[in-house]
Tab-separated table of C-alpha atoms and ligand atoms in Angstrom:
chain	number	residue	atom	x	y	z
A	1	MET	CA	12.980	15.694	-13.185
A	2	ASN	CA	13.459	12.488	-10.683
A	3	TYR	CA	11.734	10.793	-8.654
A	4	THR	CA	10.776	13.308	-5.879
A	5	GLU	CA	8.810	14.958	-7.580
A	6	PRO	CA	5.153	15.399	-8.920
A	7	MET	CA	4.773	13.206	-12.227
A	8	LEU	CA	1.201	14.049	-13.795
A	9	ARG	CA	-0.020	17.591	-14.559
A	10	GLU	CA	-2.138	19.983	-12.724
A	11	GLY	CA	-5.421	18.816	-12.868
A	12	SER	CA	-5.292	14.831	-13.696
A	13	LEU	CA	-7.512	14.417	-10.695
A	14	LYS	CA	-9.816	17.847	-11.168
A	15	ASP	CA	-13.486	17.127	-9.632
A	16	LYS	CA	-12.586	13.438	-8.145
A	17	VAL	CA	-13.953	12.146	-5.122
A	18	PHE	CA	-11.547	9.618	-3.471
A	19	VAL	CA	-11.804	7.932	-0.287
A	20	VAL	CA	-8.406	6.727	1.580
A	21	THR	CA	-8.325	4.980	4.081
A	22	GLY	CA	-5.863	5.313	6.829
A	23	GLY	CA	-5.854	8.556	4.797
A	24	GLY	CA	-4.529	10.674	8.320
A	25	SER	CA	-0.779	9.552	8.370
A	26	GLY	CA	2.431	8.079	6.425
A	27	LEU	CA	1.558	7.208	3.231
A	28	GLY	CA	-2.010	6.913	3.095
A	29	LYS	CA	-1.484	10.702	3.906
A	30	ALA	CA	0.795	11.299	1.117
A	31	MET	CA	-1.178	9.870	-1.254
A	32	SER	CA	-4.102	11.959	-0.526
A	33	LYS	CA	-1.155	14.928	-0.219
A	34	TYR	CA	-0.541	14.571	-4.243
A	35	PHE	CA	-4.349	13.323	-4.930
A	36	LEU	CA	-5.445	16.756	-3.229
A	37	GLU	CA	-2.361	19.139	-5.491
A	38	LEU	CA	-3.892	17.309	-8.513
A	39	GLY	CA	-7.755	18.433	-8.019
A	40	ALA	CA	-8.726	15.898	-6.145
A	41	LYS	CA	-11.767	16.331	-3.133
A	42	VAL	CA	-10.276	14.007	-0.326
A	43	VAL	CA	-12.000	11.688	2.191
A	44	ILE	CA	-9.988	10.775	5.236
A	45	THR	CA	-10.680	8.055	7.692
A	46	SER	CA	-8.948	6.237	10.965
A	47	ARG	CA	-9.957	5.316	13.952
A	48	ASN	CA	-8.314	8.645	15.265
A	49	MET	CA	-10.238	11.921	15.038
A	50	GLU	CA	-7.692	13.987	16.562
A	51	LYS	CA	-5.222	12.417	13.873
A	52	LEU	CA	-7.511	13.602	10.803
A	53	GLU	CA	-8.455	17.180	12.164
A	54	LYS	CA	-4.879	17.734	12.477
A	55	ALA	CA	-4.074	15.628	9.161
A	56	LYS	CA	-6.856	17.844	7.235
A	57	ALA	CA	-5.581	21.410	8.175
A	58	GLU	CA	-1.943	20.760	7.187
A	59	LEU	CA	-3.423	19.271	4.260
A	60	GLU	CA	-5.333	21.684	2.859
A	61	GLU	CA	-3.207	24.918	3.918
A	62	VAL	CA	0.042	22.956	2.047
A	63	THR	CA	-2.173	22.142	-0.902
A	64	GLY	CA	-5.247	24.541	-1.396
A	65	GLY	CA	-8.085	21.845	-1.283
A	66	THR	CA	-10.720	19.791	0.164
A	67	VAL	CA	-10.210	17.368	2.583
A	68	LEU	CA	-13.178	15.724	5.063
A	69	PRO	CA	-12.038	13.408	8.076
A	70	VAL	CA	-14.445	10.822	9.124
A	71	ALA	CA	-13.954	8.605	12.066
A	72	CYS	CA	-14.263	5.087	11.587
A	73	ASP	CA	-13.051	1.548	11.827
A	74	ILE	CA	-12.895	-0.339	9.025
A	75	ARG	CA	-13.579	-3.479	10.931
A	76	ASN	CA	-17.223	-2.191	11.511
A	77	TYR	CA	-19.531	-2.288	8.134
A	78	GLU	CA	-22.323	0.479	9.258
A	79	GLU	CA	-19.230	2.507	9.466
A	80	ILE	CA	-18.403	2.670	6.263
A	81	GLU	CA	-21.833	2.882	5.294
A	82	ALA	CA	-21.480	6.244	7.266
A	83	VAL	CA	-18.166	7.092	5.756
A	84	LEU	CA	-19.903	6.898	1.963
A	85	LYS	CA	-23.235	8.260	3.800
A	86	ALA	CA	-20.981	11.724	4.630
A	87	THR	CA	-18.735	11.414	1.683
A	88	LEU	CA	-22.470	12.112	-0.297
A	89	ASP	CA	-23.531	14.639	1.985
A	90	THR	CA	-20.026	16.235	1.323
A	91	PHE	CA	-19.132	16.799	-2.128
A	92	GLY	CA	-22.341	14.316	-3.954
A	93	LYS	CA	-20.301	11.802	-5.149
A	94	VAL	CA	-17.146	8.953	-4.745
A	95	ASP	CA	-14.732	8.199	-7.526
A	96	GLY	CA	-12.669	5.650	-6.124
A	97	LEU	CA	-11.659	3.970	-2.860
A	98	LEU	CA	-7.882	3.814	-1.684
A	99	ASN	CA	-7.548	0.393	0.730
A	100	ASN	CA	-5.031	1.584	2.434
A	101	ALA	CA	-5.482	1.273	6.079
A	102	ALA	CA	-3.563	-1.593	7.846
A	103	GLY	CA	-2.492	-3.240	10.885
A	104	ASN	CA	0.783	-5.326	12.057
A	105	PHE	CA	3.567	-5.823	14.354
A	106	ILE	CA	6.151	-8.624	14.352
A	107	SER	CA	6.179	-11.888	16.328
A	108	PRO	CA	6.688	-15.171	15.831
A	109	THR	CA	3.482	-16.739	15.520
A	110	GLU	CA	3.309	-19.107	18.282
A	111	ARG	CA	3.667	-15.941	20.595
A	112	LEU	CA	0.160	-14.508	18.964
A	113	SER	CA	-3.213	-15.564	20.822
A	114	ALA	CA	-6.495	-15.805	18.428
A	115	ASN	CA	-6.825	-12.342	19.805
A	116	ALA	CA	-4.098	-10.487	17.988
A	117	PHE	CA	-3.813	-12.786	15.214
A	118	ASP	CA	-7.730	-12.196	14.208
A	119	THR	CA	-6.991	-8.216	14.775
A	120	ILE	CA	-4.757	-8.250	12.176
A	121	ILE	CA	-7.335	-9.862	9.865
A	122	ASP	CA	-10.140	-8.037	10.695
A	123	ILE	CA	-8.133	-5.309	9.568
A	124	VAL	CA	-6.386	-5.940	6.467
A	125	LEU	CA	-8.579	-8.639	5.066
A	126	LYS	CA	-12.011	-7.772	6.545
A	127	GLY	CA	-11.227	-4.124	6.906
A	128	THR	CA	-10.534	-3.806	2.909
A	129	LYS	CA	-13.994	-6.248	2.431
A	130	ASN	CA	-16.258	-3.964	4.133
A	131	CYS	CA	-15.257	-1.223	2.331
A	132	THR	CA	-14.896	-2.573	-0.801
A	133	LEU	CA	-18.512	-3.993	-0.234
A	134	VAL	CA	-19.335	-0.786	0.834
A	135	PHE	CA	-18.542	1.448	-2.041
A	136	GLY	CA	-19.082	-1.417	-4.909
A	137	LYS	CA	-22.924	-1.669	-3.884
A	138	HIS	CA	-23.373	1.946	-4.347
A	139	TRP	CA	-21.823	1.857	-7.548
A	140	ILE	CA	-23.401	-0.737	-8.378
A	141	ASN	CA	-26.786	0.716	-7.492
A	142	THR	CA	-26.372	4.262	-8.583
A	143	LYS	CA	-25.036	2.614	-11.700
A	144	GLN	CA	-22.102	4.778	-11.835
A	145	GLU	CA	-20.020	4.922	-15.215
A	146	LYS	CA	-17.230	4.358	-13.864
A	147	SER	CA	-15.263	3.977	-10.388
A	148	THR	CA	-11.920	2.599	-9.402
A	149	VAL	CA	-10.483	0.681	-6.003
A	150	LEU	CA	-6.876	0.587	-5.573
A	151	ASN	CA	-5.222	-1.610	-3.133
A	152	ILE	CA	-2.163	-1.355	-0.855
A	153	VAL	CA	-0.683	-4.575	-0.170
A	154	THR	CA	3.073	-6.230	-0.293
A	155	THR	CA	5.485	-7.753	-1.823
A	156	TYR	CA	4.795	-10.890	0.977
A	157	ALA	CA	1.241	-10.977	-0.445
A	158	TRP	CA	3.080	-13.636	-2.749
A	159	THR	CA	6.366	-14.911	-1.133
A	160	GLY	CA	4.816	-15.205	2.158
A	161	SER	CA	6.466	-13.839	5.424
A	162	GLY	CA	7.688	-15.307	8.474
A	163	TYR	CA	6.926	-13.198	11.814
A	164	VAL	CA	4.496	-11.046	9.939
A	165	VAL	CA	2.056	-13.851	9.584
A	166	PRO	CA	-1.115	-12.605	9.725
A	167	SER	CA	-0.356	-9.277	8.098
A	168	ALA	CA	0.732	-11.982	4.738
A	169	THR	CA	-2.282	-14.243	5.477
A	170	ALA	CA	-4.742	-11.008	5.071
A	171	LYS	CA	-2.623	-9.319	2.233
A	172	ALA	CA	-2.204	-12.599	-0.002
A	173	GLY	CA	-6.415	-12.131	0.923
A	174	VAL	CA	-6.677	-8.978	-0.547
A	175	LEU	CA	-4.441	-9.381	-3.421
A	176	ALA	CA	-6.969	-12.039	-4.540
A	177	MET	CA	-9.840	-10.094	-3.910
A	178	THR	CA	-8.176	-7.147	-6.635
A	179	ARG	CA	-7.612	-9.616	-9.342
A	180	SER	CA	-11.101	-11.339	-8.940
A	181	LEU	CA	-13.536	-8.526	-8.538
A	182	ALA	CA	-11.140	-6.674	-11.404
A	183	VAL	CA	-12.819	-9.193	-13.786
A	184	GLU	CA	-16.444	-9.602	-11.531
A	185	TRP	CA	-17.336	-6.063	-11.871
A	186	ALA	CA	-15.808	-4.579	-14.770
A	187	LYS	CA	-18.446	-4.565	-16.285
A	188	TYR	CA	-20.213	-2.299	-13.419
A	189	GLY	CA	-17.347	-0.517	-14.618
A	190	ILE	CA	-15.024	-0.434	-12.033
A	191	ARG	CA	-11.763	-1.341	-12.161
A	192	PHE	CA	-9.721	-2.853	-9.388
A	193	ASN	CA	-5.789	-2.235	-8.813
A	194	ALA	CA	-2.933	-2.946	-6.250
A	195	ILE	CA	0.080	-1.563	-5.285
A	196	ALA	CA	3.102	-3.719	-3.888
A	197	PRO	CA	5.601	-1.814	-1.772
A	198	GLY	CA	8.846	-2.241	-0.529
A	199	PRO	CA	9.761	-0.638	2.290
A	200	PHE	CA	8.685	3.376	2.394
A	201	PRO	CA	9.530	4.586	6.318
A	202	THR	CA	6.541	5.574	8.031
A	203	LYS	CA	6.236	6.312	11.691
A	204	GLY	CA	3.485	3.707	11.785
A	205	ALA	CA	5.564	0.189	9.827
A	206	TRP	CA	8.802	1.516	11.487
A	207	ASP	CA	7.631	1.203	14.904
A	208	ARG	CA	6.139	-1.686	14.514
A	209	LEU	CA	8.582	-3.258	12.510
A	210	LEU	CA	11.765	-2.007	13.957
A	211	PRO	CA	11.201	-1.030	16.804
A	212	GLY	CA	14.142	-0.077	18.817
A	213	ASN	CA	17.579	-0.752	17.666
A	214	LEU	CA	16.435	-3.491	14.992
A	215	ARG	CA	16.466	-0.545	12.304
A	216	GLU	CA	20.471	-0.121	12.713
A	217	LYS	CA	20.415	-4.051	12.998
A	218	PHE	CA	18.576	-4.646	9.556
A	219	ASP	CA	19.299	-2.054	7.828
A	220	MET	CA	16.321	-1.951	4.937
A	221	LYS	CA	18.923	-0.213	2.428
A	222	LYS	CA	20.829	-3.243	2.033
A	223	LYS	CA	17.968	-5.112	0.894
A	224	VAL	CA	17.374	-3.158	-1.889
A	225	PRO	CA	19.259	-3.420	-5.436
A	226	VAL	CA	18.697	0.008	-5.715
A	227	GLY	CA	20.398	0.795	-2.689
A	228	ARG	CA	18.124	2.949	-0.694
A	229	VAL	CA	14.448	3.386	0.413
A	230	GLY	CA	11.476	4.653	-1.308
A	231	GLU	CA	10.785	8.445	-1.487
A	232	HIS	CA	6.697	9.160	-0.700
A	233	GLN	CA	6.350	10.806	-3.690
A	234	GLU	CA	7.321	7.878	-5.984
A	235	LEU	CA	4.773	6.014	-4.131
A	236	ALA	CA	2.057	8.562	-4.548
A	237	ASN	CA	2.799	9.445	-8.351
A	238	LEU	CA	2.391	5.449	-9.035
A	239	ALA	CA	-1.060	5.512	-6.632
A	240	ALA	CA	-2.524	8.930	-8.764
A	241	TYR	CA	-1.780	6.928	-11.992
A	242	LEU	CA	-3.654	4.215	-10.749
A	243	MET	CA	-6.945	6.373	-9.430
A	244	SER	CA	-6.680	8.610	-12.344
A	245	ASP	CA	-8.423	8.411	-15.671
A	246	PHE	CA	-4.694	7.442	-17.527
A	247	SER	CA	-4.915	4.386	-16.388
A	248	ALA	CA	-8.313	3.148	-17.393
A	249	TYR	CA	-6.912	0.227	-19.584
A	250	VAL	CA	-5.213	-1.394	-16.210
A	251	ASN	CA	-7.347	-3.664	-14.407
A	252	GLY	CA	-6.409	-6.370	-11.445
A	253	GLU	CA	-2.692	-5.295	-12.032
A	254	VAL	CA	-0.325	-5.293	-8.950
A	255	ILE	CA	2.766	-3.053	-9.339
A	256	THR	CA	5.271	-3.889	-7.023
A	257	ILE	CA	7.351	-0.969	-6.188
A	258	ASP	CA	10.517	-2.003	-4.227
A	259	GLY	CA	13.294	-0.764	-5.964
A	260	GLY	CA	13.729	-5.095	-6.655
A	261	GLU	CA	13.854	-5.765	-2.427
A	262	TRP	CA	11.751	-9.105	-3.728
A	263	LEU	CA	13.832	-10.317	-6.193
A	264	LYS	CA	16.531	-10.098	-4.466
A	265	GLY	CA	15.998	-12.351	-1.688
A	266	ALA	CA	14.303	-14.647	-4.750
A	267	GLY	CA	17.214	-15.733	-6.842
A	268	GLN	CA	18.891	-18.212	-5.974
A	269	MET	CA	22.455	-17.052	-6.391
A	270	ASN	CA	21.872	-13.247	-5.528
A	271	MET	CA	24.165	-13.370	-2.950
A	272	LEU	CA	27.309	-13.680	-4.896
A	273	GLU	CA	26.830	-10.052	-4.333
A	274	ASP	CA	29.149	-10.014	-1.822
A	275	ILE	CA	32.110	-11.368	-3.787
A	276	PRO	CA	34.289	-8.579	-4.319
A	277	GLN	CA	35.059	-8.054	-8.177
A	278	GLU	CA	38.605	-8.682	-7.911
A	279	MET	CA	38.089	-12.605	-6.807
A	280	TRP	CA	36.061	-13.570	-10.036
A	281	ASP	CA	39.240	-13.835	-12.017
A	282	GLN	CA	39.635	-16.779	-10.202
A	283	LEU	CA	36.723	-18.728	-9.944
A	284	GLU	CA	36.200	-18.332	-13.530
A	285	GLN	CA	39.708	-20.304	-13.258
A	286	MET	CA	38.418	-22.523	-11.164
A	287	ILE	CA	35.179	-23.387	-13.295
A	288	ARG	CA	36.851	-23.913	-16.430
A	289	SER	CA	39.597	-26.061	-14.681
A	290	LYS	CA	36.877	-28.361	-13.744
A	291	LYS	CA	35.198	-28.214	-17.501
A	292	ARG	CA	38.585	-29.720	-18.661
A	293	LYS	CA	38.265	-32.435	-15.750
B	1	LIG	C1	1.646	-9.999	20.003
B	1	LIG	C2	0.422	-7.990	20.578
B	1	LIG	C3	0.836	-7.253	20.143
B	1	LIG	C4	1.893	-7.529	20.184
B	1	LIG	C5	-1.258	-6.765	19.975
B	1	LIG	N1	-1.206	-7.557	20.230
B	1	LIG	N2	-0.080	-5.864	19.969
B	1	LIG	N3	0.986	-9.551	20.041
B	1	LIG	N4	2.524	-8.366	20.557
B	1	LIG	N5	3.111	-6.478	19.436
B	1	LIG	C6	-2.339	-8.523	20.219
B	1	LIG	C7	-2.954	-8.012	21.975
B	1	LIG	O1	-2.475	-8.397	23.199
B	1	LIG	C8	-4.845	-8.232	21.559
B	1	LIG	O2	-4.700	-9.829	21.971
B	1	LIG	C9	-4.381	-7.580	19.845
B	1	LIG	O3	-3.042	-7.896	19.878
B	1	LIG	C10	-5.246	-6.888	19.605
B	1	LIG	O4	-4.137	-6.118	20.406
B	1	LIG	P1	-5.062	-4.696	20.223
B	1	LIG	O5	-3.786	-3.479	20.973
B	1	LIG	O6	-6.591	-4.500	21.839
B	1	LIG	O7	-5.773	-3.874	19.194
B	1	LIG	P2	-6.199	-2.708	18.131
B	1	LIG	O8	-6.180	-1.263	19.754
B	1	LIG	O9	-7.003	-2.635	17.430
B	1	LIG	O10	-5.112	-1.992	17.878
B	1	LIG	C11	-4.267	-3.365	16.310
B	1	LIG	C12	-2.776	-3.188	16.259
B	1	LIG	C13	-2.013	-2.360	16.688
B	1	LIG	C14	-2.543	-3.897	14.875
B	1	LIG	C15	-2.421	-4.816	17.625
B	1	LIG	O11	-0.849	-2.408	16.505
B	1	LIG	C16	-2.394	-0.267	15.418
B	1	LIG	O12	-3.602	0.046	15.782
B	1	LIG	N6	-2.359	-0.932	14.282
B	1	LIG	C17	-2.009	0.300	13.475
B	1	LIG	C18	-1.853	1.072	12.464
B	1	LIG	C19	-0.695	-0.139	11.881
B	1	LIG	O13	-0.262	-1.468	11.988
B	1	LIG	N7	0.524	0.329	11.084
B	1	LIG	C20	1.744	-0.403	10.426
B	1	LIG	C21	0.862	-0.505	9.208
B	1	LIG	S1	2.628	-1.368	7.783
B	1	LIG	P3	-5.768	-10.197	23.440
B	1	LIG	O14	-5.296	-11.805	23.230
B	1	LIG	O15	-4.419	-9.762	24.326
B	1	LIG	O16	-6.407	-9.594	23.266
B	1	LIG	C22	2.332	-2.836	7.396
B	1	LIG	C23	3.838	-2.564	6.519
B	1	LIG	C24	3.785	-4.269	5.639
B	1	LIG	O17	1.729	-3.363	6.750
B	1	LIG	C25	4.862	-4.339	4.574
B	1	LIG	C26	6.089	-3.571	4.990
B	1	LIG	C27	7.395	-4.721	4.458
B	2	LIG	P1	0.375	4.031	9.085
B	2	LIG	O1	1.127	5.464	9.291
B	2	LIG	O2	0.182	3.336	10.301
B	2	LIG	O3	-1.189	3.420	8.210
B	2	LIG	C1	-2.061	2.851	9.349
B	2	LIG	C2	-3.460	3.496	8.558
B	2	LIG	O4	-4.367	2.728	8.885
B	2	LIG	C3	-3.026	4.612	10.281
B	2	LIG	O5	-3.705	5.459	9.163
B	2	LIG	C4	-4.135	3.783	10.987
B	2	LIG	O6	-4.587	5.247	11.507
B	2	LIG	C5	-4.978	3.171	9.596
B	2	LIG	N1	-5.742	2.031	11.194
B	2	LIG	C6	-5.334	1.105	11.159
B	2	LIG	N2	-6.101	0.319	11.661
B	2	LIG	C7	-7.580	0.864	11.202
B	2	LIG	C8	-8.987	0.205	11.946
B	2	LIG	N3	-9.016	-0.338	12.366
B	2	LIG	N4	-9.788	1.651	11.175
B	2	LIG	C9	-9.560	2.542	9.990
B	2	LIG	N5	-8.364	2.399	10.780
B	2	LIG	C10	-7.244	2.319	10.487
B	2	LIG	O7	1.262	2.488	8.167
B	2	LIG	P2	1.269	2.911	6.350
B	2	LIG	O8	3.164	2.762	6.206
B	2	LIG	O9	1.613	4.513	5.987
B	2	LIG	O10	1.043	1.832	5.972
B	2	LIG	C11	0.504	2.031	5.240
B	2	LIG	C12	-0.728	0.986	4.132
B	2	LIG	O11	0.733	0.680	3.514
B	2	LIG	C13	-0.927	-0.154	4.808
B	2	LIG	O12	-1.562	-0.753	3.742
B	2	LIG	C14	0.195	-0.973	4.832
B	2	LIG	O13	0.715	-2.632	5.139
B	2	LIG	C15	1.501	-1.198	3.041
B	2	LIG	N6	2.529	-1.041	2.828
B	2	LIG	C16	3.635	-0.557	3.889
B	2	LIG	C17	4.913	0.070	3.855
B	2	LIG	C18	6.256	0.405	4.149
B	2	LIG	O14	7.272	0.045	4.485
B	2	LIG	N7	5.567	1.492	5.109
B	2	LIG	C19	5.299	-1.575	2.854
B	2	LIG	C20	4.478	-2.149	2.548
B	2	LIG	C21	3.347	-1.711	2.676
B	2	LIG	P3	-5.466	5.414	13.104
B	2	LIG	O15	-4.418	4.081	13.836
B	2	LIG	O16	-5.633	6.271	13.468
B	2	LIG	O17	-6.698	4.010	12.975
């Protein structure tokens, strides 16, 4: 067994209906694939219907599951109401929402127009708010016994990060929303959790965060203590657990899956990683000699 393999037992998500925003590409598609393999029916959304139709065909072929593609822009509340309606019309119910869709690009903040900043906030924070409100109200109004929301954030939701300031600002808001509603809406049987992934290569993220030769210049593997980037299946394993009833007592949690990346950046003396082993005798002697004086 290793981290590239599926983790949960067959049928773990049988009869569940999940909506995955941004489910037609990248991590959203990888998580949708695993939900389907575990028996869930999945609604995938994004702005691009052609992409969604292609993803549906591919996902249904490899998993034998059922996918409903619905085009929407998560910035528009009414379009999310239409996603809910399409989900109920097709499957009769909905058990979980995975807020995965996002927008992002690197830029010095002073180069951003007001609209550029707004665009990211509107997709990431307001989009997540729109989906959460539409589906949350539905579950509350219909007195559904249990449901779950999983939000994809980033580790810079709590550290902040230069050059992706709108994204960091918006993801911090999503994190606050996750923890707030985990408490407020627990009485309605709605659980809220989040995942903060480290670097998981996808076309969407890499084209916008590491364009051109930046991906050679800033090798993401070197930032990660375990020495590699993430595999989509290991993220899917965690997401499936958090969306499943196995995690019924996990509520308001954010789970980091980054190989220790953010802590490496945070720990003040972690740069000593670069000291060759053979230098440590000499350094120890230098330190001890000072102590005697
Ligand atoms: C400066 C830019 C820009 C850039 C766009 N804008 N790109 N400004 N530098 N590189 C400005 C535009 O000029 C415009 O402002 C405003 O932003 C909106 O741009 P549009 O192209 O009209 O927006 P839209 O078509 O809605 O596209 C949204 C987008 C795009 C975010 C710009 O990249 C997109 O669709 N992204 C979706 C997928 C995505 O981003 N995936 C990556 C997620 S990765 P003006 O003032 O000119 O009107 C991720 C990783 C997190 O989140 C952590 C990793 C470690
Ligand atoms: P991605 O493939 O670009 O995923 C983003 C998805 O969001 C796309 O499917 C996109 O589809 C959709 N989307 C964007 N704007 C939308 C809008 N206005 N309305 C509806 N859908 C919209 O990138 P990814 O790497 O898989 O990212 C997935 C999630 O993981 C994001 O939340 C991201 O912040 C997070 N994350 C990724 C990494 C990483 O290393 N990859 C690390 C940390 C966090 P359309 O363009 O077709 O609409």
